[in-house]
Amino acid sequence: MITTDELQINIGPQHPSTHGVFRMLITVDGETVVNLEPVFGYLHRNHEQLAEVNTYLQNMPYTDRLDYFNSMANNHAYALAVEKLAGIEVPERAEYIRVMMVELTRILNHAGAVGFMINDMGAWQTPLAFGIREREKILDLFEMVSGARMMCNYFRFGGVVRDIPDEFIPRLKKLLIAMPAYVDELERLLRENEILLARSEGIGILPREVAVSYGVTGPVLRGSGIAYDIRKAEPYSIYDRFDFDVPVGSVGDVYDRFLVRIEEMRQSRRILEQIIEQLPDASGGHINPKARQNVRPPVGDAYARVESPKGELGFYLVSDGGPKPYRYKVRAPSFINLTPLGDMCRGYKVADIVVILGSIDIVMGEVDR
Amino acid sequence: MSNDTLTHSITFTETPATLTVVVDPTPQITRGRAVVVERRRPKAAGWSLLQGLGVVVDHWRKSFRKLEDPTQIAGTFTTEYPEERLPLPEAYRNMPILLFDDATGHELCTSCFQCQRICPPQVIHMTQAKDPETGKPVPAVSEFIIEYDACMSCGFCAEVCPFDAIKMDHNYELSTADHSSLTVHKAGLLRPVSYYQSIAPTFWAEAEASAYKKLEANKKRRPASIGIAPQMIEQVKAAHKLGDGQPEAASPPAPVATAPAPDAGSAATPASNAALATSEGDLPTDKAARLAAIRARNEAKKAAEQSASPAASAAPTASDGDLPTDKAARLAAIRARNEAKKAAAQAATDPAQPAAEGAATALATPDAPLTDAPPAPATPDAPLDEKAARLAAIRARNAAKKAAQAEEE
């Protein structure tokens, strides 16, 4: 009988599978993970303190850079927080445009997340290319409305920068017609794939009790079997007008998270179809509130949250009546979802860590802020 | 696991008994429902791999189809980049540029500082142009710097600009080996309106009317060649010479701009004042009077601030003698300035009530010659300028009064 010693090793901070600069301090016994400690902070950019020296509007482009995959969702959460704080009304059409952008963001995030997760499994680039193909089309749409593909900076307090151009809706329709075939194809390629099943089934199980106690949200929580979606739990914006399902997993492993994301893409498409049906015409009001450059909310605080593609994204703002937030706090879903990584990885093999990390779908820009 | 088990509450068993938390985060789902995703197993060993391979082969087959535009889904779409480029949407934003009018060369920017204020990374820096003769700010920009290397392309500057002078460029090929060249000065930022019109026709069509209306109003307030794009100056000058023969339109600034400003607090005051007096002699009457009045007011303010310094009392009155007598208005204004200085000095040495009152009465006197001063002979708009001079003198007096009051406290 050979006696084995525990060994402490680092994965990261510079490692291609860590989705940024992120260090995992792991204790291994042979190939088995005994303990894992996530170490964050390598990408700290002083986001929250910076926001306290900027005016409310000046913070909008900085929120793009939190979760740079989903700049529209970040914009939405921040705009909602300031609107709540200052009591600003949003015109009907602007609400629809906002939800349209956020749901497109969800599709592109999940397409990318699935692709990158499988990339982490070792299926180098091919599934990722399938994943980001439709993302590219959505980014073209974002560029058309906002002027930028990723750093959209499209939302304003009380509306959006500008109305969508005339050619937007036809192109979106074209995309939505192709969507089901695209998702089906992704499923055909991956869903029953034996390698994927072998690497993801029963791996990285996050029991629902643990998930809730850590405050995990988003597809990770839903993968663990809890149908918690802020769009349903606390319908913000106009989400109460749309009919869509909340996909949940039954085991809480990597495979469930993968399936939940694929299903959410379908649900987002459903929402988009309803938006196109209900979208009011441009006569509904001025959707670019140019006058609200210098918003000075009354003294008080507000917390607004949205179901970002990664989970609950919340902004907590305290106003002292001035043009700048007195306190600005981001509740970043990636950060909270990353904390139970140790529990998810304990007992699995070193090679599984990378897959589990990929299944959480983190963006370090949001984790470290 | 079926649907109904999802709504069961969760009890934490591992937490201490005193802190048993019961959480049920599952919301009541009204429209739509919670669906448990189906975990499929492959039908037979190897079946799924064949299925996946089928997708790949399908794509390989489709890749022979050439697409006409990038919005189509299946097939190959290739853009041979350096030779051909995809059209950019109008809203595309990369780096900010400044616009100038093609016809007159006038820049649309009036240096209102809106973009400098809103810029989140604070990379916009500008200096407002000043009238070389009066020293007054004019609605034009003398220097405009944008640090392209730190610009985050958020587009706020273009969004807030009330004159549509700053817009976002579509040029994305900005890479350079010379870092310092990314601090772009005004000449490098300026583009003709026709360029912007070519990249964003509908956006410009919306802004055009108001932009030109505002530009016309601002042009009137821009003296000489101020506010004309550097690359257009030669052209504009040539056009003027050719057209209505007004070479003065773009004449160099008057020498007064280089004359040292009088400083009440410094011992060199007499010298600088003398220089001022001589250089003012070259100026047209009306302008000089106005200038003197403005200076008087400023001096009064300054004197009040620096009244503790004894040098202020050294302000000369002798230089007045050099001035021509017909320029009564100017003289009056200069006197007002000197009186103010004196009063302030008095207030400093003897901070009693009479001193302040003395200043007030001393300042009241210049009004008399001013009111019945003869209109300047040469200029047609003399009455207006005379009025302005008087106004300035009154303002100077008020400032002196205020200063005296402040001194009293």
mmCIF file of C-alpha atoms in Angstrom, chain B residues 78-393:
data_model
loop_
_atom_site.group_PDB
_atom_site.id
_atom_site.type_symbol
_atom_site.label_atom_id
_atom_site.label_comp_id
_atom_site.label_asym_id
_atom_site.label_seq_id
_atom_site.Cartn_x
_atom_site.Cartn_y
_atom_site.Cartn_z
ATOM 1 C CA THR B 78 -16.465 36.086 -47.109
ATOM 2 C CA THR B 79 -15.248 39.649 -47.068
ATOM 3 C CA GLU B 80 -11.691 40.088 -48.261
ATOM 4 C CA TYR B 81 -10.946 42.662 -45.670
ATOM 5 C CA PRO B 82 -8.270 45.097 -46.689
ATOM 6 C CA GLU B 83 -9.643 45.255 -50.206
ATOM 7 C CA GLU B 84 -13.313 45.271 -49.321
ATOM 8 C CA ARG B 85 -15.152 46.281 -46.183
ATOM 9 C CA LEU B 86 -18.585 45.626 -44.859
ATOM 10 C CA PRO B 87 -20.808 48.695 -44.746
ATOM 11 C CA LEU B 88 -21.079 50.056 -41.230
ATOM 12 C CA PRO B 89 -24.391 51.050 -39.720
ATOM 13 C CA GLU B 90 -24.910 54.778 -39.356
ATOM 14 C CA ALA B 91 -24.996 54.521 -35.603
ATOM 15 C CA TYR B 92 -21.529 52.962 -35.549
ATOM 16 C CA ARG B 93 -19.262 54.896 -33.260
ATOM 17 C CA ASN B 94 -15.564 54.744 -32.923
ATOM 18 C CA MET B 95 -13.749 57.963 -32.109
ATOM 19 C CA PRO B 96 -15.060 61.503 -31.810
ATOM 20 C CA ILE B 97 -14.340 64.049 -34.523
ATOM 21 C CA LEU B 98 -15.135 67.747 -34.903
ATOM 22 C CA LEU B 99 -17.040 69.147 -37.840
ATOM 23 C CA PHE B 100 -16.568 72.313 -39.862
ATOM 24 C CA ASP B 101 -18.735 73.875 -42.502
ATOM 25 C CA ASP B 102 -17.522 73.123 -46.025
ATOM 26 C CA ALA B 103 -18.483 76.489 -47.491
ATOM 27 C CA THR B 104 -17.162 78.966 -44.941
ATOM 28 C CA GLY B 105 -14.661 76.838 -43.072
ATOM 29 C CA HIS B 106 -16.277 77.742 -39.778
ATOM 30 C CA GLU B 107 -16.070 75.133 -37.051
ATOM 31 C CA LEU B 108 -19.364 74.135 -35.523
ATOM 32 C CA CYS B 109 -17.818 73.925 -32.070
ATOM 33 C CA THR B 110 -18.446 76.893 -29.809
ATOM 34 C CA SER B 111 -16.522 75.546 -26.824
ATOM 35 C CA CYS B 112 -19.527 75.203 -24.566
ATOM 36 C CA PHE B 113 -17.628 72.559 -22.557
ATOM 37 C CA GLN B 114 -20.598 70.163 -22.496
ATOM 38 C CA CYS B 115 -18.593 67.268 -23.915
ATOM 39 C CA GLN B 116 -15.637 67.967 -21.659
ATOM 40 C CA ARG B 117 -17.956 67.834 -18.682
ATOM 41 C CA ILE B 118 -19.763 64.622 -19.605
ATOM 42 C CA CYS B 119 -16.739 62.640 -20.857
ATOM 43 C CA PRO B 120 -16.520 59.683 -18.438
ATOM 44 C CA PRO B 121 -12.751 59.085 -18.797
ATOM 45 C CA GLN B 122 -12.082 62.841 -19.011
ATOM 46 C CA VAL B 123 -10.098 62.798 -22.223
ATOM 47 C CA ILE B 124 -11.540 65.928 -23.842
ATOM 48 C CA HIS B 125 -9.696 69.178 -23.224
ATOM 49 C CA MET B 126 -10.529 72.480 -24.816
ATOM 50 C CA THR B 127 -9.643 76.148 -24.647
ATOM 51 C CA GLN B 128 -12.131 78.792 -25.569
ATOM 52 C CA ALA B 129 -11.010 81.325 -28.163
ATOM 53 C CA LYS B 130 -10.724 84.949 -27.033
ATOM 54 C CA ASP B 131 -11.218 88.097 -29.019
ATOM 55 C CA PRO B 132 -7.654 89.394 -29.458
ATOM 56 C CA GLU B 133 -8.803 92.966 -29.085
ATOM 57 C CA THR B 134 -11.130 92.867 -26.134
ATOM 58 C CA GLY B 135 -9.998 89.692 -24.484
ATOM 59 C CA LYS B 136 -13.582 88.562 -24.298
ATOM 60 C CA PRO B 137 -14.376 84.914 -24.923
ATOM 61 C CA VAL B 138 -16.005 84.233 -28.278
ATOM 62 C CA PRO B 139 -18.076 81.198 -29.284
ATOM 63 C CA ALA B 140 -15.224 79.349 -30.904
ATOM 64 C CA VAL B 141 -12.560 76.959 -29.786
ATOM 65 C CA SER B 142 -8.863 77.800 -29.943
ATOM 66 C CA GLU B 143 -7.562 74.371 -28.998
ATOM 67 C CA PHE B 144 -9.331 71.060 -28.716
ATOM 68 C CA ILE B 145 -7.568 67.895 -27.641
ATOM 69 C CA ILE B 146 -8.963 64.385 -27.413
ATOM 70 C CA GLU B 147 -6.817 61.603 -26.068
ATOM 71 C CA TYR B 148 -7.793 58.825 -28.422
ATOM 72 C CA ASP B 149 -5.744 56.303 -26.467
ATOM 73 C CA ALA B 150 -7.945 56.644 -23.383
ATOM 74 C CA CYS B 151 -11.253 57.329 -25.139
ATOM 75 C CA MET B 152 -13.813 54.611 -24.434
ATOM 76 C CA SER B 153 -16.005 55.426 -27.470
ATOM 77 C CA CYS B 154 -19.108 55.785 -25.370
ATOM 78 C CA GLY B 155 -20.483 58.506 -27.638
ATOM 79 C CA PHE B 156 -21.706 60.777 -24.852
ATOM 80 C CA CYS B 157 -19.856 63.780 -26.315
ATOM 81 C CA ALA B 158 -21.697 63.470 -29.613
ATOM 82 C CA GLU B 159 -24.935 62.879 -27.784
ATOM 83 C CA VAL B 160 -24.806 65.963 -25.575
ATOM 84 C CA CYS B 161 -23.334 68.412 -28.100
ATOM 85 C CA PRO B 162 -26.022 71.070 -28.601
ATOM 86 C CA PHE B 163 -24.329 72.386 -31.770
ATOM 87 C CA ASP B 164 -23.836 68.993 -33.472
ATOM 88 C CA ALA B 165 -20.171 69.857 -33.676
ATOM 89 C CA ILE B 166 -18.753 66.636 -32.286
ATOM 90 C CA LYS B 167 -19.680 63.361 -33.924
ATOM 91 C CA MET B 168 -18.489 59.789 -33.838
ATOM 92 C CA ASP B 169 -16.262 58.730 -36.705
ATOM 93 C CA HIS B 170 -16.513 55.421 -38.539
ATOM 94 C CA ASN B 171 -12.800 54.998 -39.055
ATOM 95 C CA TYR B 172 -11.619 52.000 -37.073
ATOM 96 C CA GLU B 173 -8.119 51.664 -38.507
ATOM 97 C CA LEU B 174 -6.307 53.764 -35.963
ATOM 98 C CA SER B 175 -3.441 51.533 -34.981
ATOM 99 C CA THR B 176 -0.100 53.280 -34.902
ATOM 100 C CA ALA B 177 3.404 52.715 -33.608
ATOM 101 C CA ASP B 178 3.554 56.274 -32.344
ATOM 102 C CA HIS B 179 1.680 56.510 -29.092
ATOM 103 C CA SER B 180 1.904 60.277 -28.818
ATOM 104 C CA SER B 181 0.040 60.662 -32.107
ATOM 105 C CA LEU B 182 -3.051 59.372 -30.334
ATOM 106 C CA THR B 183 -3.340 62.662 -28.485
ATOM 107 C CA VAL B 184 -5.170 64.351 -31.294
ATOM 108 C CA HIS B 185 -5.259 68.128 -31.578
ATOM 109 C CA LYS B 186 -7.868 70.272 -33.238
ATOM 110 C CA ALA B 187 -6.425 70.158 -36.741
ATOM 111 C CA GLY B 188 -6.406 66.376 -36.603
ATOM 112 C CA LEU B 189 -9.968 66.169 -35.314
ATOM 113 C CA LEU B 190 -11.623 68.458 -37.827
ATOM 114 C CA ARG B 191 -13.571 66.937 -40.688
ATOM 115 C CA PRO B 192 -15.862 68.690 -43.145
ATOM 116 C CA VAL B 193 -19.598 68.341 -42.662
ATOM 117 C CA SER B 194 -19.777 66.644 -46.063
ATOM 118 C CA TYR B 195 -17.664 63.799 -44.669
ATOM 119 C CA TYR B 196 -20.055 63.186 -41.820
ATOM 120 C CA GLN B 197 -22.951 63.456 -44.196
ATOM 121 C CA SER B 198 -21.428 60.695 -46.298
ATOM 122 C CA ILE B 199 -21.084 58.297 -43.344
ATOM 123 C CA ALA B 200 -24.365 59.091 -41.582
ATOM 124 C CA PRO B 201 -26.804 60.721 -44.003
ATOM 125 C CA THR B 202 -30.021 60.310 -42.014
ATOM 126 C CA PHE B 203 -28.444 61.350 -38.733
ATOM 127 C CA TRP B 204 -27.111 64.513 -40.315
ATOM 128 C CA ALA B 205 -30.400 65.235 -42.087
ATOM 129 C CA GLU B 206 -32.060 65.299 -38.668
ATOM 130 C CA ALA B 207 -29.478 67.639 -37.177
ATOM 131 C CA GLU B 208 -28.667 69.813 -40.197
ATOM 132 C CA ALA B 209 -31.229 72.594 -39.853
ATOM 133 C CA SER B 210 -30.589 73.372 -36.207
ATOM 134 C CA ALA B 211 -26.828 72.971 -36.574
ATOM 135 C CA TYR B 212 -26.619 75.540 -39.356
ATOM 136 C CA LYS B 213 -28.988 77.912 -37.653
ATOM 137 C CA LYS B 214 -26.830 77.901 -34.545
ATOM 138 C CA LEU B 215 -23.672 78.218 -36.609
ATOM 139 C CA GLU B 216 -25.015 81.315 -38.408
ATOM 140 C CA ALA B 217 -25.745 82.937 -35.070
ATOM 141 C CA ASN B 218 -22.289 82.119 -33.762
ATOM 142 C CA LYS B 219 -20.450 83.252 -36.874
ATOM 143 C CA LYS B 220 -21.574 86.811 -36.209
ATOM 144 C CA ARG B 221 -19.886 86.743 -32.837
ATOM 145 C CA ARG B 222 -16.576 85.480 -34.154
ATOM 146 C CA PRO B 223 -14.145 88.273 -35.075
ATOM 147 C CA ALA B 224 -11.554 87.920 -37.846
ATOM 148 C CA SER B 225 -10.443 84.390 -38.613
ATOM 149 C CA ILE B 226 -11.373 82.939 -35.242
ATOM 150 C CA GLY B 227 -13.379 79.783 -35.540
ATOM 151 C CA ILE B 228 -12.208 78.891 -39.021
ATOM 152 C CA ALA B 229 -10.730 75.452 -39.394
ATOM 153 C CA PRO B 230 -6.917 75.637 -39.792
ATOM 154 C CA GLN B 231 -7.020 73.628 -42.983
ATOM 155 C CA MET B 232 -9.498 76.093 -44.461
ATOM 156 C CA ILE B 233 -7.842 79.388 -43.450
ATOM 157 C CA GLU B 234 -5.810 79.853 -46.638
ATOM 158 C CA GLN B 235 -8.801 79.027 -48.752
ATOM 159 C CA VAL B 236 -11.051 81.405 -46.885
ATOM 160 C CA LYS B 237 -8.472 84.194 -47.083
ATOM 161 C CA ALA B 238 -8.067 83.698 -50.800
ATOM 162 C CA ALA B 239 -11.806 83.720 -51.280
ATOM 163 C CA HIS B 240 -12.076 86.984 -49.389
ATOM 164 C CA LYS B 241 -9.361 88.677 -51.439
ATOM 165 C CA LEU B 242 -10.902 87.453 -54.634
ATOM 166 C CA GLY B 243 -14.468 88.249 -53.667
ATOM 167 C CA ASP B 244 -15.261 91.501 -51.875
ATOM 168 C CA GLY B 245 -11.696 92.639 -51.292
ATOM 169 C CA GLN B 246 -11.592 92.567 -47.537
ATOM 170 C CA PRO B 247 -8.136 91.385 -46.590
ATOM 171 C CA GLU B 248 -8.701 92.697 -43.069
ATOM 172 C CA ALA B 249 -11.174 89.907 -42.451
ATOM 173 C CA ALA B 250 -8.320 87.586 -41.663
ATOM 174 C CA SER B 251 -5.818 90.159 -40.398
ATOM 175 C CA PRO B 252 -3.463 89.257 -37.566
ATOM 176 C CA PRO B 253 -4.619 90.158 -34.071
ATOM 177 C CA ALA B 254 -4.068 93.709 -32.853
ATOM 178 C CA PRO B 255 -0.898 94.332 -30.832
ATOM 179 C CA VAL B 256 -2.857 94.916 -27.656
ATOM 180 C CA ALA B 257 -3.208 91.189 -27.226
ATOM 181 C CA THR B 258 0.467 90.956 -26.400
ATOM 182 C CA ALA B 259 0.544 93.908 -24.003
ATOM 183 C CA PRO B 260 1.033 92.820 -20.396
ATOM 184 C CA ALA B 261 -2.070 92.988 -18.290
ATOM 185 C CA PRO B 262 -1.920 95.548 -15.486
ATOM 186 C CA ASP B 263 -1.408 94.050 -12.076
ATOM 187 C CA ALA B 264 -2.621 96.098 -9.141
ATOM 188 C CA GLY B 265 -0.610 94.189 -6.605
ATOM 189 C CA SER B 266 2.798 94.391 -8.246
ATOM 190 C CA ALA B 267 5.396 97.124 -7.961
ATOM 191 C CA ALA B 268 5.770 97.217 -11.749
ATOM 192 C CA THR B 269 2.349 98.790 -12.094
ATOM 193 C CA PRO B 270 3.439 102.193 -13.349
ATOM 194 C CA ALA B 271 5.523 100.724 -16.152
ATOM 195 C CA SER B 272 2.863 98.332 -17.282
ATOM 196 C CA ASN B 273 0.260 101.035 -17.078
ATOM 197 C CA ALA B 274 2.357 103.297 -19.269
ATOM 198 C CA ALA B 275 2.733 100.510 -21.773
ATOM 199 C CA LEU B 276 -0.972 100.041 -21.652
ATOM 200 C CA ALA B 277 -1.620 103.709 -22.233
ATOM 201 C CA THR B 278 0.599 103.858 -25.304
ATOM 202 C CA SER B 279 -0.692 100.690 -26.836
ATOM 203 C CA GLU B 280 -4.238 101.793 -26.296
ATOM 204 C CA GLY B 281 -3.506 104.907 -28.293
ATOM 205 C CA ASP B 282 -3.414 102.783 -31.443
ATOM 206 C CA LEU B 283 -6.879 101.465 -30.954
ATOM 207 C CA PRO B 284 -10.139 102.864 -32.228
ATOM 208 C CA THR B 285 -11.798 105.025 -29.628
ATOM 209 C CA ASP B 286 -14.886 103.037 -28.907
ATOM 210 C CA LYS B 287 -13.152 99.755 -28.384
ATOM 211 C CA ALA B 288 -10.455 101.305 -26.257
ATOM 212 C CA ALA B 289 -13.020 102.931 -24.057
ATOM 213 C CA ARG B 290 -14.806 99.684 -23.566
ATOM 214 C CA LEU B 291 -11.580 97.896 -22.858
ATOM 215 C CA ALA B 292 -10.523 100.524 -20.335
ATOM 216 C CA ALA B 293 -13.836 100.304 -18.596
ATOM 217 C CA ILE B 294 -13.604 96.539 -18.365
ATOM 218 C CA ARG B 295 -10.101 96.783 -17.048
ATOM 219 C CA ALA B 296 -11.217 99.375 -14.557
ATOM 220 C CA ARG B 297 -13.817 97.039 -13.218
ATOM 221 C CA ASN B 298 -11.369 94.204 -13.002
ATOM 222 C CA GLU B 299 -8.828 96.421 -11.303
ATOM 223 C CA ALA B 300 -11.381 97.486 -8.765
ATOM 224 C CA LYS B 301 -12.173 93.894 -7.970
ATOM 225 C CA LYS B 302 -8.556 92.911 -7.798
ATOM 226 C CA ALA B 303 -7.687 95.905 -5.679
ATOM 227 C CA ALA B 304 -10.367 94.961 -3.227
ATOM 228 C CA GLU B 305 -8.988 91.460 -2.997
ATOM 229 C CA GLN B 306 -5.412 92.562 -2.587
ATOM 230 C CA SER B 307 -6.082 95.724 -0.654
ATOM 231 C CA ALA B 308 -3.717 94.641 2.093
ATOM 232 C CA SER B 309 -0.735 95.222 -0.176
ATOM 233 C CA PRO B 310 0.590 98.787 -0.070
ATOM 234 C CA ALA B 311 1.731 98.600 -3.696
ATOM 235 C CA ALA B 312 -1.836 99.169 -4.749
ATOM 236 C CA SER B 313 -1.542 102.771 -3.620
ATOM 237 C CA ALA B 314 1.244 103.315 -6.127
ATOM 238 C CA ALA B 315 -1.260 103.220 -8.965
ATOM 239 C CA PRO B 316 -0.445 106.199 -11.113
ATOM 240 C CA THR B 317 -2.751 108.857 -12.365
ATOM 241 C CA ALA B 318 -0.073 110.561 -14.421
ATOM 242 C CA SER B 319 -0.454 108.241 -17.372
ATOM 243 C CA ASP B 320 -3.831 109.808 -18.011
ATOM 244 C CA GLY B 321 -2.113 112.929 -19.240
ATOM 245 C CA ASP B 322 -0.751 111.087 -22.257
ATOM 246 C CA LEU B 323 -4.180 110.311 -23.550
ATOM 247 C CA PRO B 324 -5.935 112.454 -26.147
ATOM 248 C CA THR B 325 -8.627 114.658 -24.616
ATOM 249 C CA ASP B 326 -11.403 113.881 -27.096
ATOM 250 C CA LYS B 327 -11.553 110.360 -25.867
ATOM 251 C CA ALA B 328 -13.440 111.494 -22.832
ATOM 252 C CA ALA B 329 -15.226 108.267 -22.258
ATOM 253 C CA ARG B 330 -12.043 106.320 -22.123
ATOM 254 C CA LEU B 331 -10.481 108.789 -19.797
ATOM 255 C CA ALA B 332 -13.432 108.642 -17.485
ATOM 256 C CA ALA B 333 -13.232 104.927 -17.344
ATOM 257 C CA ILE B 334 -9.517 104.968 -16.639
ATOM 258 C CA ARG B 335 -10.106 107.481 -13.909
ATOM 259 C CA ALA B 336 -12.735 105.257 -12.446
ATOM 260 C CA ARG B 337 -10.212 102.484 -12.353
ATOM 261 C CA ASN B 338 -7.616 104.560 -10.650
ATOM 262 C CA GLU B 339 -10.096 105.911 -8.170
ATOM 263 C CA ALA B 340 -11.155 102.434 -7.345
ATOM 264 C CA LYS B 341 -7.565 101.433 -6.783
ATOM 265 C CA LYS B 342 -6.977 104.386 -4.579
ATOM 266 C CA ALA B 343 -10.117 103.777 -2.603
ATOM 267 C CA ALA B 344 -9.165 100.200 -2.065
ATOM 268 C CA ALA B 345 -5.721 101.205 -0.913
ATOM 269 C CA GLN B 346 -7.223 103.685 1.481
ATOM 270 C CA ALA B 347 -9.552 101.076 2.785
ATOM 271 C CA ALA B 348 -6.620 98.844 3.418
ATOM 272 C CA THR B 349 -4.556 101.390 5.353
ATOM 273 C CA ASP B 350 -7.482 102.985 7.137
ATOM 274 C CA PRO B 351 -10.366 100.557 7.314
ATOM 275 C CA ALA B 352 -12.838 103.102 8.675
ATOM 276 C CA GLN B 353 -16.239 103.981 7.307
ATOM 277 C CA PRO B 354 -15.220 107.343 5.733
ATOM 278 C CA ALA B 355 -12.696 105.664 3.458
ATOM 279 C CA ALA B 356 -15.317 103.459 1.931
ATOM 280 C CA GLU B 357 -17.613 106.411 1.497
ATOM 281 C CA GLY B 358 -14.793 108.379 -0.028
ATOM 282 C CA ALA B 359 -14.375 105.678 -2.605
ATOM 283 C CA ALA B 360 -18.025 105.858 -3.430
ATOM 284 C CA THR B 361 -17.997 109.617 -3.872
ATOM 285 C CA ALA B 362 -14.761 109.577 -5.799
ATOM 286 C CA LEU B 363 -16.286 107.089 -8.140
ATOM 287 C CA ALA B 364 -19.392 109.142 -8.560
ATOM 288 C CA THR B 365 -17.438 111.925 -10.253
ATOM 289 C CA PRO B 366 -16.360 110.162 -13.430
ATOM 290 C CA ASP B 367 -20.001 109.877 -14.345
ATOM 291 C CA ALA B 368 -20.254 113.601 -15.001
ATOM 292 C CA PRO B 369 -17.824 113.866 -17.914
ATOM 293 C CA LEU B 370 -19.006 110.576 -19.225
ATOM 294 C CA THR B 371 -22.615 111.577 -19.624
ATOM 295 C CA ASP B 372 -21.866 114.634 -21.735
ATOM 296 C CA ALA B 373 -18.862 113.255 -23.507
ATOM 297 C CA PRO B 374 -18.912 114.054 -27.220
ATOM 298 C CA PRO B 375 -19.551 111.071 -29.459
ATOM 299 C CA ALA B 376 -16.448 109.634 -31.008
ATOM 300 C CA PRO B 377 -16.195 111.179 -34.470
ATOM 301 C CA ALA B 378 -15.061 108.408 -36.758
ATOM 302 C CA THR B 379 -17.188 105.454 -35.810
ATOM 303 C CA PRO B 380 -20.837 105.222 -36.836
ATOM 304 C CA ASP B 381 -21.813 103.020 -33.915
ATOM 305 C CA ALA B 382 -20.294 105.327 -31.330
ATOM 306 C CA PRO B 383 -23.421 105.953 -29.228
ATOM 307 C CA LEU B 384 -23.747 102.300 -28.561
ATOM 308 C CA ASP B 385 -20.146 101.982 -27.482
ATOM 309 C CA GLU B 386 -20.383 105.084 -25.396
ATOM 310 C CA LYS B 387 -23.270 103.521 -23.619
ATOM 311 C CA ALA B 388 -21.304 100.393 -23.095
ATOM 312 C CA ALA B 389 -18.428 102.380 -21.659
ATOM 313 C CA ARG B 390 -20.758 104.154 -19.293
ATOM 314 C CA LEU B 391 -22.277 100.890 -18.270
ATOM 315 C CA ALA B 392 -18.851 99.470 -17.616
ATOM 316 C CA ALA B 393 -17.891 102.491 -15.579
#
